[in-house]
JSON list of C-alpha atoms in Angstrom, two decimals:
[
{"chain": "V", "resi": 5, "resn": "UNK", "atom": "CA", "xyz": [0.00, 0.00, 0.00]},
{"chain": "V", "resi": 6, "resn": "UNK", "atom": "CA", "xyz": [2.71, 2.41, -1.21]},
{"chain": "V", "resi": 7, "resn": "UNK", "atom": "CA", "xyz": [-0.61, 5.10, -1.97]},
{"chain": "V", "resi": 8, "resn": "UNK", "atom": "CA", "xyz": [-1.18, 5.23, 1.86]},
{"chain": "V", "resi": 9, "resn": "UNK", "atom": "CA", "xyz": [1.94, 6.69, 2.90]},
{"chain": "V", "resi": 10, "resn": "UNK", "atom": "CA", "xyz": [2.17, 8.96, -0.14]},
{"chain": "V", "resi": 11, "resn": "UNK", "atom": "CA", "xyz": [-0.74, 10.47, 1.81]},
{"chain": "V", "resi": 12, "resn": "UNK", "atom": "CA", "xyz": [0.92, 10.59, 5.07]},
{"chain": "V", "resi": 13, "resn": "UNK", "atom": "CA", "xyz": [3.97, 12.12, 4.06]},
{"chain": "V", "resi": 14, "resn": "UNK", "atom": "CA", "xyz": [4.35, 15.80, 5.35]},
{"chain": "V", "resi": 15, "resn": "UNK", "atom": "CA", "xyz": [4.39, 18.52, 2.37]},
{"chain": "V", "resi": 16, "resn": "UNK", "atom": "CA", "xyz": [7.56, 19.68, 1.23]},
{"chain": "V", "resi": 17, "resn": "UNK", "atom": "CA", "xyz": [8.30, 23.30, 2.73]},
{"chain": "V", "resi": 18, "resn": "UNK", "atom": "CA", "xyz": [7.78, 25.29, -0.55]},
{"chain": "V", "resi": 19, "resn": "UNK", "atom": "CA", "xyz": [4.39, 23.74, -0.88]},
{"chain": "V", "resi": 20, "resn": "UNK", "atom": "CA", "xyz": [3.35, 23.56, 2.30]},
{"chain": "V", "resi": 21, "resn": "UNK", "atom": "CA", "xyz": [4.33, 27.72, 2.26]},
{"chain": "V", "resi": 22, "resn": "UNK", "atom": "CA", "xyz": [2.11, 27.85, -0.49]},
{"chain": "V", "resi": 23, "resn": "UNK", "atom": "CA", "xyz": [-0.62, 26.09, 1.07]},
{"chain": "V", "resi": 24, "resn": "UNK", "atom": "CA", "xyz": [-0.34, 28.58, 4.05]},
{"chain": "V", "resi": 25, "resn": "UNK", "atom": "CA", "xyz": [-0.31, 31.27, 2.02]},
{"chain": "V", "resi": 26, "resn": "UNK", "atom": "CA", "xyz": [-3.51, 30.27, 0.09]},
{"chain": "V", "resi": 27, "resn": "UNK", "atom": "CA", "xyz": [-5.98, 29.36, 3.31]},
{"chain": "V", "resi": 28, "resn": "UNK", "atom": "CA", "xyz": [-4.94, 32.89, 4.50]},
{"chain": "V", "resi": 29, "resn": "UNK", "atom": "CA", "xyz": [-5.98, 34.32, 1.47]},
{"chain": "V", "resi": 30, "resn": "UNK", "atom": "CA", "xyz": [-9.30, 32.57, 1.48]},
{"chain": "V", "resi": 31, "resn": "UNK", "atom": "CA", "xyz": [-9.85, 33.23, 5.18]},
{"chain": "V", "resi": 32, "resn": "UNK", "atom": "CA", "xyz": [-8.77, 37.51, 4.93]},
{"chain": "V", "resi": 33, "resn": "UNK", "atom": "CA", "xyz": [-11.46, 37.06, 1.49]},
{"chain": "V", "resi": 34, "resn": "UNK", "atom": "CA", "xyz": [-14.36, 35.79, 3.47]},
{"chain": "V", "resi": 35, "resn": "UNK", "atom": "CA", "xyz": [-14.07, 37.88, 5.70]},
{"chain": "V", "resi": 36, "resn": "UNK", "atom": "CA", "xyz": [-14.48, 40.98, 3.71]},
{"chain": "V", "resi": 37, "resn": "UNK", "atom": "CA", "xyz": [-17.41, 39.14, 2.22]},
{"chain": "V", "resi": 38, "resn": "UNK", "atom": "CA", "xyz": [-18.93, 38.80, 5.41]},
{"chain": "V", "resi": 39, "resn": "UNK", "atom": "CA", "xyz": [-18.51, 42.16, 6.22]},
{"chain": "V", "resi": 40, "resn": "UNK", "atom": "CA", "xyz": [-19.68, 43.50, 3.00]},
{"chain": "V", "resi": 41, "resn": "UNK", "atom": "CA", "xyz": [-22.59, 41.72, 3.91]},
{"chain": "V", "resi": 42, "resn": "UNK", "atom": "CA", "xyz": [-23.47, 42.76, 7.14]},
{"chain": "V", "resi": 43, "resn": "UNK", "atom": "CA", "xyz": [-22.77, 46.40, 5.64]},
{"chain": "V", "resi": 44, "resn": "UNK", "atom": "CA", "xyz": [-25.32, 45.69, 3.05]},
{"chain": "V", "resi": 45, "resn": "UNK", "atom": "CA", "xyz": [-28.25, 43.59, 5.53]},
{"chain": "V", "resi": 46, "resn": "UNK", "atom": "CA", "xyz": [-27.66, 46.83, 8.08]},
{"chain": "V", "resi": 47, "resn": "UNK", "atom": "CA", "xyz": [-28.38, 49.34, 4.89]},
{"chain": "V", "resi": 48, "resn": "UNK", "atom": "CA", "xyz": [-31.31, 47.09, 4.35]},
{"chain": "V", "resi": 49, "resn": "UNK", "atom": "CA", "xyz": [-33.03, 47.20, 7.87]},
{"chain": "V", "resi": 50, "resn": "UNK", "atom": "CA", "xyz": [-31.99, 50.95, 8.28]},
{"chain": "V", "resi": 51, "resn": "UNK", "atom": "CA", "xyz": [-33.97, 52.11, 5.13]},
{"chain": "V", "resi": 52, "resn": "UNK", "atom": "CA", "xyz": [-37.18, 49.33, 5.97]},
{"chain": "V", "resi": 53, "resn": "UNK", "atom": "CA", "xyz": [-37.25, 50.72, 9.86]},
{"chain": "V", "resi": 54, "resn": "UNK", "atom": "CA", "xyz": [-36.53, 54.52, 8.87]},
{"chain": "V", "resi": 55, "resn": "UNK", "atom": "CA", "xyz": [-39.80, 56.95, 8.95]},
{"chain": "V", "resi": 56, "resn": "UNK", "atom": "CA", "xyz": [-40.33, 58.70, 6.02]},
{"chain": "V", "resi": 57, "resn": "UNK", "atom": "CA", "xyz": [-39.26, 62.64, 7.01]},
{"chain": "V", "resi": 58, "resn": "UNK", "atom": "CA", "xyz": [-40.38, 64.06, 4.07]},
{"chain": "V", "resi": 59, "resn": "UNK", "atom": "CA", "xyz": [-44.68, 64.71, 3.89]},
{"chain": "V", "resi": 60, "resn": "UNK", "atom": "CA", "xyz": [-46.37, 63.20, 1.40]},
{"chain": "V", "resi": 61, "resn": "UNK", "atom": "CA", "xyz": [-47.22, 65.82, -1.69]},
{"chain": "V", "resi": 62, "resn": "UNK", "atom": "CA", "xyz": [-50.40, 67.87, -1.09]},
{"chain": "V", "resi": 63, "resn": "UNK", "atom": "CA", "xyz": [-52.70, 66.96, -4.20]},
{"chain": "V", "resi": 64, "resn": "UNK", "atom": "CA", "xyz": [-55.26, 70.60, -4.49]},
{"chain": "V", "resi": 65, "resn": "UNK", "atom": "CA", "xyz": [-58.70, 69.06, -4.76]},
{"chain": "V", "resi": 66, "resn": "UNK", "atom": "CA", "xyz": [-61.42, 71.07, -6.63]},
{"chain": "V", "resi": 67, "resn": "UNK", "atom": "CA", "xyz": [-63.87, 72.42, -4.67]},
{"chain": "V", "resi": 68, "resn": "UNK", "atom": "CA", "xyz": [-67.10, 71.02, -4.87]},
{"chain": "V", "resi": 69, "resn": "UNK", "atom": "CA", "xyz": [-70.26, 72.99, -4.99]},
{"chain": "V", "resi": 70, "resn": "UNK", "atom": "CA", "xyz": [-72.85, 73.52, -2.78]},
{"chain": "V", "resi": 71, "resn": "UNK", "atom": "CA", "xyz": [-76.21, 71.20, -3.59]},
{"chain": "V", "resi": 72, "resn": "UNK", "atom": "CA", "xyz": [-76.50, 68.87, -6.75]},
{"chain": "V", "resi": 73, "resn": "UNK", "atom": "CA", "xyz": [-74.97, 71.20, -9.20]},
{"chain": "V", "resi": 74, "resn": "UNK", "atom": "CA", "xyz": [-71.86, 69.90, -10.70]},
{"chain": "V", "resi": 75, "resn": "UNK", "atom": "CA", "xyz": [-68.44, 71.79, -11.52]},
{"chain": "V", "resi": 76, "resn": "UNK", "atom": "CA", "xyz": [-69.41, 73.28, -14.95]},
{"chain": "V", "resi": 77, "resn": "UNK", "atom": "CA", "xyz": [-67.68, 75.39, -17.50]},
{"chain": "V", "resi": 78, "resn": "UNK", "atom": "CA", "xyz": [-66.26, 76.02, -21.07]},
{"chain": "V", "resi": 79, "resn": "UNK", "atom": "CA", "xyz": [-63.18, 75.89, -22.71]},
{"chain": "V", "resi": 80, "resn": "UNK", "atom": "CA", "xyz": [-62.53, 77.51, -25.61]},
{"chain": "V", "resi": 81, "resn": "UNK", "atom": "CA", "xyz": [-60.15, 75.93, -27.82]},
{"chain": "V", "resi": 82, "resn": "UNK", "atom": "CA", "xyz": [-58.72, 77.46, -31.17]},
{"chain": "V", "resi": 83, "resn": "UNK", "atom": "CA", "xyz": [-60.47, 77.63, -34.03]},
{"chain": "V", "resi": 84, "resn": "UNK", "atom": "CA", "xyz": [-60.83, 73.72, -36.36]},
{"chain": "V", "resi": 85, "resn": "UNK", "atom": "CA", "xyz": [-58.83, 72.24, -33.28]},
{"chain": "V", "resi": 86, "resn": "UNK", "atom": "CA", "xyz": [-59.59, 68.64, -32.37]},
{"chain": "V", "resi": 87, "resn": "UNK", "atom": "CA", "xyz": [-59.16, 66.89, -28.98]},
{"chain": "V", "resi": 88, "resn": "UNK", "atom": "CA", "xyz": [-56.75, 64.40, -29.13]},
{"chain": "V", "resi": 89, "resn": "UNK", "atom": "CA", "xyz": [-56.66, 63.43, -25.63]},
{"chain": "V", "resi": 90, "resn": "UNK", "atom": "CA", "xyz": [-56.64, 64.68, -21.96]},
{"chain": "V", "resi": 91, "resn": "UNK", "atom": "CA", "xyz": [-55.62, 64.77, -18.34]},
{"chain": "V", "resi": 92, "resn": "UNK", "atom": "CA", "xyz": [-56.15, 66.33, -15.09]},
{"chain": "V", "resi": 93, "resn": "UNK", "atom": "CA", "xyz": [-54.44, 66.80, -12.31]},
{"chain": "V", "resi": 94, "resn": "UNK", "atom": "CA", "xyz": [-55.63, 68.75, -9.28]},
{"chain": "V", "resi": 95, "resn": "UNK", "atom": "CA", "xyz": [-57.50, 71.70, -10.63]},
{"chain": "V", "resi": 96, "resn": "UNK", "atom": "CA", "xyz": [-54.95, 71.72, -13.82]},
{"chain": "V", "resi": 97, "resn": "UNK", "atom": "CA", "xyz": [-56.33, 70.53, -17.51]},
{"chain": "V", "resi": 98, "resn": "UNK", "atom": "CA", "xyz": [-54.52, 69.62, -19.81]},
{"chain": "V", "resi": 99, "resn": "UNK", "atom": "CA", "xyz": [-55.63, 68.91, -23.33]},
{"chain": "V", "resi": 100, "resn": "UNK", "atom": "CA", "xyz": [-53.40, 67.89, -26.63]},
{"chain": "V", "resi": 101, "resn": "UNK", "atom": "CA", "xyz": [-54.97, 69.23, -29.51]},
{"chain": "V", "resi": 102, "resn": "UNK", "atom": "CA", "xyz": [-54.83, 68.92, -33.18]},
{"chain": "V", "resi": 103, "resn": "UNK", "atom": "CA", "xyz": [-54.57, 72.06, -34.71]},
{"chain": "V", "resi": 104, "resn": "UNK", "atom": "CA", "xyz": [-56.09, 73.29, -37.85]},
{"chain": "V", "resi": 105, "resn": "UNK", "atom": "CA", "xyz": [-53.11, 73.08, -38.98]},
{"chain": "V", "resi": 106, "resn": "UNK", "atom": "CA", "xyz": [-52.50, 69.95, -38.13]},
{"chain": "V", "resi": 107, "resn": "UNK", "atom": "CA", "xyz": [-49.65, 70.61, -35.74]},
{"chain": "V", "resi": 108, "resn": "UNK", "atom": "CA", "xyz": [-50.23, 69.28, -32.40]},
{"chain": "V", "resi": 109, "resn": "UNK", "atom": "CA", "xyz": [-50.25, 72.04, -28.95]},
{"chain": "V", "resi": 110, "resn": "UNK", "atom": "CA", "xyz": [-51.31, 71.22, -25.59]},
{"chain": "V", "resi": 111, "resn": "UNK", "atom": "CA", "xyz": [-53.23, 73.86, -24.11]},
{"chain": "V", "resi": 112, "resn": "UNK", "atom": "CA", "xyz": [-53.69, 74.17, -20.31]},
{"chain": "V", "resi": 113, "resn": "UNK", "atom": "CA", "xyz": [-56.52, 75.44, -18.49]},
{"chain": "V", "resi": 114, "resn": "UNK", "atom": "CA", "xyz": [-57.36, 76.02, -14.77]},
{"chain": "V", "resi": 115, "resn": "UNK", "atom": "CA", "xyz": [-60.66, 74.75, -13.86]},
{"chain": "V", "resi": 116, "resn": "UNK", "atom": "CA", "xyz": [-61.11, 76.88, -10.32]},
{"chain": "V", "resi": 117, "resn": "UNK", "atom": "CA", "xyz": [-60.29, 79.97, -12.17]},
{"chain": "V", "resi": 118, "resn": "UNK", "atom": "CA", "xyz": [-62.07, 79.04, -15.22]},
{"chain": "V", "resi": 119, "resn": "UNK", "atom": "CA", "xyz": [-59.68, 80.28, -17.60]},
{"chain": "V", "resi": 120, "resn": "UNK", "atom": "CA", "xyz": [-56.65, 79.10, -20.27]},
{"chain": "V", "resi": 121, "resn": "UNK", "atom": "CA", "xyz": [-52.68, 79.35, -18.35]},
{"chain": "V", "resi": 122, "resn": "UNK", "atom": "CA", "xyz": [-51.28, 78.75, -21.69]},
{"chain": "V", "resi": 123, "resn": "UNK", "atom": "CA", "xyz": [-50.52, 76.46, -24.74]},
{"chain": "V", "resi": 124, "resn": "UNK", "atom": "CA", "xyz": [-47.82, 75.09, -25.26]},
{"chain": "V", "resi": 125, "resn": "UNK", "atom": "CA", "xyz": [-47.09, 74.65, -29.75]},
{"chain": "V", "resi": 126, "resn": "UNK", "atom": "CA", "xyz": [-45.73, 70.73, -30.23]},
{"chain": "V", "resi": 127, "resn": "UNK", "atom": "CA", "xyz": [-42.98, 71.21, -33.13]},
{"chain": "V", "resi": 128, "resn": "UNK", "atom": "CA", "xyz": [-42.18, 68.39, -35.77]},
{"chain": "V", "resi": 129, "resn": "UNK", "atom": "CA", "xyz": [-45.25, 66.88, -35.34]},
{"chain": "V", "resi": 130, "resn": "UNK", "atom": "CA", "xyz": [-45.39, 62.96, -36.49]}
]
């Protein structure tokens, strides 16, 4: 059983440097793993346990009449301009139109106020 002592044999000195050498390496390795880790689990639970400092954005609500009567009012768009679509947010309207033109704007309007902030011209169309 010559394979058996081949085992038992100690390492000669160069390799048995090298083999010192190498578990060192892996151990100083996992070890800034591990603490790369940790940095990253302690990031983790700060930001889930943190409370929010900043206040949520205020959204302005329209007022609502008095009674059944509903919010009513016109908007005057350009002349031969088509709706193309729409959105609101707060008491802000926005609506893309299709010119006579046909170039495109988007032309806002206030609905407490009741009147047009501006339009904005869309150049280079499709």
């Amino acid at each position: 059983m010559p394979h058996d002592d081949e085992q038992d044999k100690p390492l000669d000195p160069a390799v048995e440097n090298v083999r010192r050498k190498l578990v060192r390496f892996i151990v100083i390795n996992l070890g800034i793993l591990f603490i790369a880790l940790m940095a990253v689990v302690v990031a983790l639970v700060y930001r889930a346990t943190r409370v929010s400092e900043t206040a949520p954005a205020t959204i302005s609500e329209l007022p609502v009449p008095a009674g059944e009567g509903a919010i009513s009012g016109a908007v005057t768009l350009p002349a031969g301009a088509r709706v193309l679509d729409h959105a609101i947010t707060g008491s802000l309207l926005s609506l893309r139109l299709e010119l006579a033109s046909g170039a495109e704007a988007i032309l806002l309007y206030d609905i407490t106020s009741g009147r047009t902030i501006g339009q904005i011209d869309i150049a280079g169309g499709r």
